[in-house]
Short mmCIF file of C-alpha atoms in Angstrom, two decimals:
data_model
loop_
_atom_site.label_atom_id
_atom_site.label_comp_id
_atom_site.label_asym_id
_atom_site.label_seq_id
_atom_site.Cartn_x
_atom_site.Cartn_y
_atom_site.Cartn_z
CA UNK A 1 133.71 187.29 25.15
CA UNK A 2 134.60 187.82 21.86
CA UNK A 3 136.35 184.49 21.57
CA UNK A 4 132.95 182.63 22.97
CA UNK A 5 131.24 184.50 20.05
CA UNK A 6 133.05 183.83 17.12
CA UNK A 7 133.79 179.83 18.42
CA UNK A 8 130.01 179.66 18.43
CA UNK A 9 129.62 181.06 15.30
CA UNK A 10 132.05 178.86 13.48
CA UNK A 11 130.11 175.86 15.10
CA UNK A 12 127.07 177.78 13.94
CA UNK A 13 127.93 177.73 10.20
CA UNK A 14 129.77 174.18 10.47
CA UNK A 15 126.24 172.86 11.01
CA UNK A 16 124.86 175.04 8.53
CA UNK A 17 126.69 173.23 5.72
CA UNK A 18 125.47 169.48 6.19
CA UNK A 19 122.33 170.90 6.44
CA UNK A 20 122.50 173.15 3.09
CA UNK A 21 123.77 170.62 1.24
CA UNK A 22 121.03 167.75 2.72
CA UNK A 23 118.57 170.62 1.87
CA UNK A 24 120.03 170.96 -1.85
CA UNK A 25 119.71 167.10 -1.92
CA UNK A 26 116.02 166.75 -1.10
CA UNK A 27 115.10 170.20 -3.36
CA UNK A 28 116.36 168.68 -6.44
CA UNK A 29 114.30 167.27 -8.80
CA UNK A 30 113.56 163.06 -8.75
CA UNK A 31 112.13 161.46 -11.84
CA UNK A 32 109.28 159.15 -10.53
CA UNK A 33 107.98 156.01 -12.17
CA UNK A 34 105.77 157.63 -14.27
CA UNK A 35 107.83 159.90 -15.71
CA UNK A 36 110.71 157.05 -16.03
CA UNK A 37 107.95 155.22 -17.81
CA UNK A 38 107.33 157.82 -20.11
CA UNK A 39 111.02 158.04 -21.01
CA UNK A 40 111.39 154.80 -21.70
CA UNK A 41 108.34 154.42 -24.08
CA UNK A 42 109.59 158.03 -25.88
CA UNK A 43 113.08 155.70 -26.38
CA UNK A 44 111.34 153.20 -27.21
CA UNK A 45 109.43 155.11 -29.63
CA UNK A 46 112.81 156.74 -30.99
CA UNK A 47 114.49 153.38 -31.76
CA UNK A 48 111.82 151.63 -33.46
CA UNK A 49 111.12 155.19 -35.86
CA UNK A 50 115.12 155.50 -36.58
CA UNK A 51 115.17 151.65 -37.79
CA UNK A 52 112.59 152.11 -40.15
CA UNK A 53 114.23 155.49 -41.20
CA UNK A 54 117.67 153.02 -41.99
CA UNK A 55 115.42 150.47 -43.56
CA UNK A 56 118.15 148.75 -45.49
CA UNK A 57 121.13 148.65 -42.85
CA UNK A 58 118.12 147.61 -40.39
CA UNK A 59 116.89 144.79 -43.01
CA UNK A 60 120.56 143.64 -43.60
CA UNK A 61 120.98 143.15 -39.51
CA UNK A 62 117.92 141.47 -39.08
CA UNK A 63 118.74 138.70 -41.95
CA UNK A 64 121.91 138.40 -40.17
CA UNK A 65 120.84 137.95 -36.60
CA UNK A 66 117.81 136.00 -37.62
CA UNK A 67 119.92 133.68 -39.74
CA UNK A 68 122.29 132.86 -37.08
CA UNK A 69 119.30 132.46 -34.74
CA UNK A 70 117.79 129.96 -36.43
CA UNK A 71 120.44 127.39 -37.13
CA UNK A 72 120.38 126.64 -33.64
CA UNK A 73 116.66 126.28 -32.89
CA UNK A 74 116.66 123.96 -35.93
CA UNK A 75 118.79 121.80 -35.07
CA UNK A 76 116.87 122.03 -31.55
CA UNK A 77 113.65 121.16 -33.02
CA UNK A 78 115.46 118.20 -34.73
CA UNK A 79 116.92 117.23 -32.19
CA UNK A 80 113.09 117.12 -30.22
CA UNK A 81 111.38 115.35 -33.09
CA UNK A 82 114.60 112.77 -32.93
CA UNK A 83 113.91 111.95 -29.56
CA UNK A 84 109.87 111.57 -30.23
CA UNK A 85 110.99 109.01 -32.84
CA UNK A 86 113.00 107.14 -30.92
CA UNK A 87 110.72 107.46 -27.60
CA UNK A 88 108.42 105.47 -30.10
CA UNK A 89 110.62 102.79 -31.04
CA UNK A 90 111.57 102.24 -27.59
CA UNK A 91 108.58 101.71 -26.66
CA UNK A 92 107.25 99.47 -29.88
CA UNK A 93 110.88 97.17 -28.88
CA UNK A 94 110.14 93.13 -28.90
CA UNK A 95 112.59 90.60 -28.74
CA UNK A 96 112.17 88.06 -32.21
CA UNK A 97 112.91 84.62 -30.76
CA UNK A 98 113.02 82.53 -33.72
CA UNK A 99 112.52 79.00 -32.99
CA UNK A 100 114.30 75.46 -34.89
CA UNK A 101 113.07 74.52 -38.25
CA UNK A 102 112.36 70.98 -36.78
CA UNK A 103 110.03 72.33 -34.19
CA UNK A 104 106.14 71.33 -34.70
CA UNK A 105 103.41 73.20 -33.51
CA UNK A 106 102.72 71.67 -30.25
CA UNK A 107 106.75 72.60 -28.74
CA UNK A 108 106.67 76.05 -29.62
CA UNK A 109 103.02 76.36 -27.70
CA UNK A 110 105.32 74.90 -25.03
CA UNK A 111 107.83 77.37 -25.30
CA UNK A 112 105.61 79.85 -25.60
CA UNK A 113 103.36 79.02 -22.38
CA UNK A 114 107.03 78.78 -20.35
CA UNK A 115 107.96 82.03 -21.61
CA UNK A 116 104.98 83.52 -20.39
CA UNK A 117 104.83 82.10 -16.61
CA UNK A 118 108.06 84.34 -16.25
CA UNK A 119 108.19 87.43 -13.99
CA UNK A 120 110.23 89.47 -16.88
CA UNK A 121 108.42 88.92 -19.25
CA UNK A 122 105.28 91.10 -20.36
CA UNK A 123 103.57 89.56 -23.46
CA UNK A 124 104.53 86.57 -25.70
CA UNK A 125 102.68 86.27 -29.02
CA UNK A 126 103.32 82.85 -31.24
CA UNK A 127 103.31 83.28 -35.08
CA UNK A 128 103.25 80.37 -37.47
CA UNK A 129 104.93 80.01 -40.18
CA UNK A 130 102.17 80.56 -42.49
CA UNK A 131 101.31 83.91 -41.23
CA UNK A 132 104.90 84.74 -41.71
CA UNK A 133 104.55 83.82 -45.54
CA UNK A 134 101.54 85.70 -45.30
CA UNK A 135 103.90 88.94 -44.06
CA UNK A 136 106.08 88.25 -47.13
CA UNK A 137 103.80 87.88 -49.54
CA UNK A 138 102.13 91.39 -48.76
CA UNK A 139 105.65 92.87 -49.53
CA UNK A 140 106.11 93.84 -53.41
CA UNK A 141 108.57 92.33 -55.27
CA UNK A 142 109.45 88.91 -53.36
CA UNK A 143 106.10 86.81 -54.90
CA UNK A 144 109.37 85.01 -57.33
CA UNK A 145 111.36 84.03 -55.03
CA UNK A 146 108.60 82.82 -52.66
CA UNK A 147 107.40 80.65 -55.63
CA UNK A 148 111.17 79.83 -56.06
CA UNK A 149 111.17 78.49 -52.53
CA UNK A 150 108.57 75.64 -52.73
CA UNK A 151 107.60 74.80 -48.89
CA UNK A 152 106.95 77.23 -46.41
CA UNK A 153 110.91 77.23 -44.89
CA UNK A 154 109.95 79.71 -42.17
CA UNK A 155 109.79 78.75 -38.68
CA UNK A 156 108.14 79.44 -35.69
CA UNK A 157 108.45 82.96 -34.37
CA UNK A 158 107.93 84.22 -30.55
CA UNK A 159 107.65 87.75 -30.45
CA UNK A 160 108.60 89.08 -26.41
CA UNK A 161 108.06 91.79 -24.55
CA UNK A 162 109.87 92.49 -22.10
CA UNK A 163 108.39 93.34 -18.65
CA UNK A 164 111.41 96.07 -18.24
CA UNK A 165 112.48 97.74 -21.04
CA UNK A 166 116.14 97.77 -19.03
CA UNK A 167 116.14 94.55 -18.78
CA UNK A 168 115.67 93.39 -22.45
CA UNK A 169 119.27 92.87 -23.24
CA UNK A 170 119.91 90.14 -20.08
CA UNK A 171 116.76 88.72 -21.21
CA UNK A 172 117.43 88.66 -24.92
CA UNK A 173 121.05 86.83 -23.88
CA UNK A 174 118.81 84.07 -21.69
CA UNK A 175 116.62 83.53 -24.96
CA UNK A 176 119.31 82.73 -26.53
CA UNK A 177 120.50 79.76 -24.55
CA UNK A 178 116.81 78.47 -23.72
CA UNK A 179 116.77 75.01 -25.76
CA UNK A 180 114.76 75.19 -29.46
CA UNK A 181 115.94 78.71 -30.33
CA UNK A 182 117.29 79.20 -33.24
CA UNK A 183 118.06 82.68 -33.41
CA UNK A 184 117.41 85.62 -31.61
CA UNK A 185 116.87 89.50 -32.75
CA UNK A 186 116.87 92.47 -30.58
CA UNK A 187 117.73 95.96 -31.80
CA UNK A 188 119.78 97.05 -28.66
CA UNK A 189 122.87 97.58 -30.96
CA UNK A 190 121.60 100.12 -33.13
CA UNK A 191 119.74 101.79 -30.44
CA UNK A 192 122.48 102.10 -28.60
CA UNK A 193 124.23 103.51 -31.73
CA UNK A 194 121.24 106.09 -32.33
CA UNK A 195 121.32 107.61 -28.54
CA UNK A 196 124.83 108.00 -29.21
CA UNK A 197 123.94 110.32 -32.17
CA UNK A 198 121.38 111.73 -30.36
CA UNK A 199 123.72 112.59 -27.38
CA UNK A 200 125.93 114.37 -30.13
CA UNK A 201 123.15 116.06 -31.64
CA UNK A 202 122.21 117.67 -28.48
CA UNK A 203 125.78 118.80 -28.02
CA UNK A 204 125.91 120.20 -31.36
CA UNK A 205 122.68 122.52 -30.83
CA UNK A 206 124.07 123.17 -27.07
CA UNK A 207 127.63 124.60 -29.38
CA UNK A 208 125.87 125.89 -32.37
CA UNK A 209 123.42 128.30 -29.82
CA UNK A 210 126.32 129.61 -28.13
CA UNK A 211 128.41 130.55 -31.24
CA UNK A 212 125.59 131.75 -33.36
CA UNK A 213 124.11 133.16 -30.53
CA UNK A 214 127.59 135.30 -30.19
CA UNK A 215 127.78 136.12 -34.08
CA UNK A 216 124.67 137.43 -33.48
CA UNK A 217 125.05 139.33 -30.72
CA UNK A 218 128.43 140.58 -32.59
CA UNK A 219 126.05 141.77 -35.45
CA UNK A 220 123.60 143.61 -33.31
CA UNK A 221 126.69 145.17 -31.46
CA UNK A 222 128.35 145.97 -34.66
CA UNK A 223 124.68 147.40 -36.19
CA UNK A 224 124.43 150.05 -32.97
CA UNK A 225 127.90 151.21 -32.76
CA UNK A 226 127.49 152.33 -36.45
CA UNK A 227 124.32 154.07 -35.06
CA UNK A 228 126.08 156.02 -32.39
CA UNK A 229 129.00 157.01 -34.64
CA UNK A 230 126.17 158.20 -37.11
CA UNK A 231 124.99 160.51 -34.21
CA UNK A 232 128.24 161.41 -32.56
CA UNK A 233 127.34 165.30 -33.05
CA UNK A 234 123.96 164.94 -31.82
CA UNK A 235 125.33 162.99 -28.82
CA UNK A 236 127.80 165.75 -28.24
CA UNK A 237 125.38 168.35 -27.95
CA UNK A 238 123.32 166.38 -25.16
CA UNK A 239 126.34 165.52 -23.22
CA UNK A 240 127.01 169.13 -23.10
CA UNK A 241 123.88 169.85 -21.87
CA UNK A 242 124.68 167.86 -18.91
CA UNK A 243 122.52 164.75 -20.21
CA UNK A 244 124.22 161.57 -18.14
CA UNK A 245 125.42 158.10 -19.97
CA UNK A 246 122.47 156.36 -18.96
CA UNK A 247 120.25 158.73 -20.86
CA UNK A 248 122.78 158.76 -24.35
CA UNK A 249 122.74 154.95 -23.85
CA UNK A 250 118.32 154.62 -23.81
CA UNK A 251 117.45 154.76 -27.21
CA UNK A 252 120.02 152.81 -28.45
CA UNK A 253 119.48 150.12 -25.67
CA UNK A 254 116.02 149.90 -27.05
CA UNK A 255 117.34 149.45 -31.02
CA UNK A 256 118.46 146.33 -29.94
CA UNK A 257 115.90 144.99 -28.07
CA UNK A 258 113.84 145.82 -31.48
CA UNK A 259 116.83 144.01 -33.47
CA UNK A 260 117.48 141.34 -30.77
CA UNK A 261 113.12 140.63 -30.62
CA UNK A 262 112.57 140.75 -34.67
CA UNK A 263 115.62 138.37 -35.14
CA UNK A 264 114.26 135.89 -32.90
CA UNK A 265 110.99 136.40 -34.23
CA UNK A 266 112.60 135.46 -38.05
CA UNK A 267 114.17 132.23 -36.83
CA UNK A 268 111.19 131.07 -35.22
CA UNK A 269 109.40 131.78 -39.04
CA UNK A 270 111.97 130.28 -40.64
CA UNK A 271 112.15 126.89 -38.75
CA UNK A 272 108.44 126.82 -39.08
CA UNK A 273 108.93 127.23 -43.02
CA UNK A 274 111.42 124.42 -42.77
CA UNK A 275 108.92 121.84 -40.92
CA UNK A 276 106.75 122.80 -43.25
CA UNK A 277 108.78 122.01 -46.06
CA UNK A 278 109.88 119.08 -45.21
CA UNK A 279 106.63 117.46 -43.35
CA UNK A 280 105.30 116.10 -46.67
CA UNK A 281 108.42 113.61 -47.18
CA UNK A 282 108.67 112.69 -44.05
CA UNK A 283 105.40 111.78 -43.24
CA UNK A 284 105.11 109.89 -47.20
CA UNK A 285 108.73 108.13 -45.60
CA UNK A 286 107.05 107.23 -42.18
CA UNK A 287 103.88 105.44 -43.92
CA UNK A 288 105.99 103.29 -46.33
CA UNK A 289 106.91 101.93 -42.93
CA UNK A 290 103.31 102.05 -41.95
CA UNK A 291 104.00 104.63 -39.26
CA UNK A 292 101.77 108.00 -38.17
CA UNK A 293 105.25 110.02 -37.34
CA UNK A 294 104.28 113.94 -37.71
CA UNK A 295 107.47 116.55 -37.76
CA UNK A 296 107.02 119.26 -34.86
CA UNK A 297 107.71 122.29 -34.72
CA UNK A 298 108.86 124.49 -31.93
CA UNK A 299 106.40 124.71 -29.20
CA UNK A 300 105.95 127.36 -26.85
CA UNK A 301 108.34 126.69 -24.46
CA UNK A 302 110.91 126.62 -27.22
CA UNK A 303 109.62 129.83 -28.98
CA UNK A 304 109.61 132.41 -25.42
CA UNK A 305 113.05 131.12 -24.86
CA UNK A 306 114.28 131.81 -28.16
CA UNK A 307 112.11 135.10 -28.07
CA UNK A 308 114.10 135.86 -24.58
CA UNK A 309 117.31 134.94 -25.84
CA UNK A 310 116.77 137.33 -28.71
CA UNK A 311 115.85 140.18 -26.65
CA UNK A 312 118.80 139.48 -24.17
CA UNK A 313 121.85 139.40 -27.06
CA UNK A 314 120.41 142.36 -28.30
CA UNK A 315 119.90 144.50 -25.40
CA UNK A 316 123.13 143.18 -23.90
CA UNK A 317 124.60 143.75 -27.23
CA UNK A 318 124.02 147.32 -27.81
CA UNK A 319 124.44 147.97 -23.93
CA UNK A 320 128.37 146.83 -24.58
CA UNK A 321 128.43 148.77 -27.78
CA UNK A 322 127.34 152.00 -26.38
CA UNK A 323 129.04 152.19 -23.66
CA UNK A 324 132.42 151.32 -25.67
CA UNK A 325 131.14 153.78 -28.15
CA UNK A 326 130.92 156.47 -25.74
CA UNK A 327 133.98 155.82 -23.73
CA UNK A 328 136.03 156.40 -27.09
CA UNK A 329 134.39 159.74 -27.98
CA UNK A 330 135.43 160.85 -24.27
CA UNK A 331 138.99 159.50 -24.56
CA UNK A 332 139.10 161.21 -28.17
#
């Protein structure tokens, strides 16, 4: 009998325990959203006050990681305005078929009408030679040697358009071998040449936002693990308390979202300062050549993602540099 009771009261208190410690479980306290929500906003609070307290250290940071920022979105937004430039050219392109000198008026009508009864071709306008002297003589500085030349030595000139722009270079190399031309002139060469640059400009703004993106991220980094070495005593005092990592790590996760936001917020002002500062020339450059080419800035596409980017390095950034921070003060 005595063995039946205490059996059954070893069973008794075996249950008991789950159920204490499931009981302990649901007793303690949970932080809901609102009060998560309020700790975040008091952190956030925290690490915007203690920047401005450091105003200095926090200026010298910002210059940094704004500096490094903005090389790459420069060279992005060059990179853009390159392409509008050339989008524009490409789609201006004519082939210059530049007839015989011994060719009257009435063949290169001829020509002309047979060029345009062909399926790949778009447009074919016929220039004389006297509106060609005309062209010339509205250009300063050649009236001498025009006057030096006597006759009119310019022939006629058939300017094509293609009906496909890919398939101006086989029909360039046809105009060629057509009977009465002269010459022929299409810019395939050096637009070939200038997508080439292009292609290495956009790999040079691809490199220069990963490793400026990293020095700035390194500065950020660098700028909070000063910060928690500043409060290593204060830090102390809460982990003693029995505050968690997660909690030490808040505030400073929030100085650089504040470092990582305001940098990317400077390298969007700079590159606007330097379209601005450059937009007079280039526009005075692109009407000599009697063209209405603007310089863009970012848009806003380009300035969220550089506005993301910023707040990622720096959040990521101090993230790392806390929690190496903190794993030295417990190994020390």
């Amino acid at each position: 009998m005595n063995r039946r009771v205490a059996a059954a009261s070893d069973k008794s208190n075996t249950d008991a325990a789950p159920r204490a410690a499931s009981a302990e479980r649901h007793a303690a306290p949970r932080v809901g959203l609102r009060q998560w929500l309020l700790l975040h906003r008091r952190a956030l609070a925290d690490a915007l006050s203690r920047l401005t307290a450091r105003k200095l250290a926090s200026i010298m940071g910002l210059l940094l990681a704004g500096l490094a920022m903005a090389l790459p979105l420069t060279l992005a937004t060059l990179s853009r305005n390159l392409d509008r430039l050339v989008g524009g050219l490409r789609s201006s392109g004519e082939i210059a078929v530049f007839l015989q000198p011994g060719l009257d008026a009435t063949d290169a009508k001829k020509q002309a009408t047979a060029l345009r009864e062909r399926a790949d071709v778009a447009t074919v306008e016929l220039r004389t030679p006297a509106q060609g002297l005309l062209e010339l003589q509205s250009i300063p500085g050649l009236d001498e040697a025009i006057a030096a030349a006597g006759a009119n030595p310019l022939p006629y000139l058939l300017l094509v358009r293609p009906a496909d722009e890919h398939n101006a270079s086989p029909l360039a190399d046809l105009l060629a071998t057509m009977p009465g031309v002269d010459q022929v002139q299409h810019d395939r060469q050096w637009r070939d040449r200038l997508q080439r640059m292009l292609g290495l400009l956009h790999r040079l703004a691809i490199a220069s936002f990963v490793l400026f993106g990293l020095a700035a991220l390194l500065v950020i980094a660098n700028h909070v693990r000063l910060e928690v070495e500043m409060r290593r005593e204060e830090i102390g005092i809460i982990k003693l308390l029995g505050a968690s990592d997660g909690f030490v790590r808040r505030p400073f996760i929030w100085s650089g979202f504040w470092l990582g936001s305001c940098s990317a917020l400077l390298a969007i002002v700079i590159t606007q300062l330097l379209r601005g500062y450059f937009a007079a020339p280039v526009q005075s450059l692109a009407a000599s050549y009697e063209s209405d080419f603007t310089v863009h800035g970012p848009d806003a596409a380009m300035m969220l993602t550089t506005l993301a980017f910023g707040v990622l390095l720096g959040s990521f950034g101090a993230y790392v540099a806390s929690s190496l921070q903190l794993a030295h003060h417990r190994a020390s």
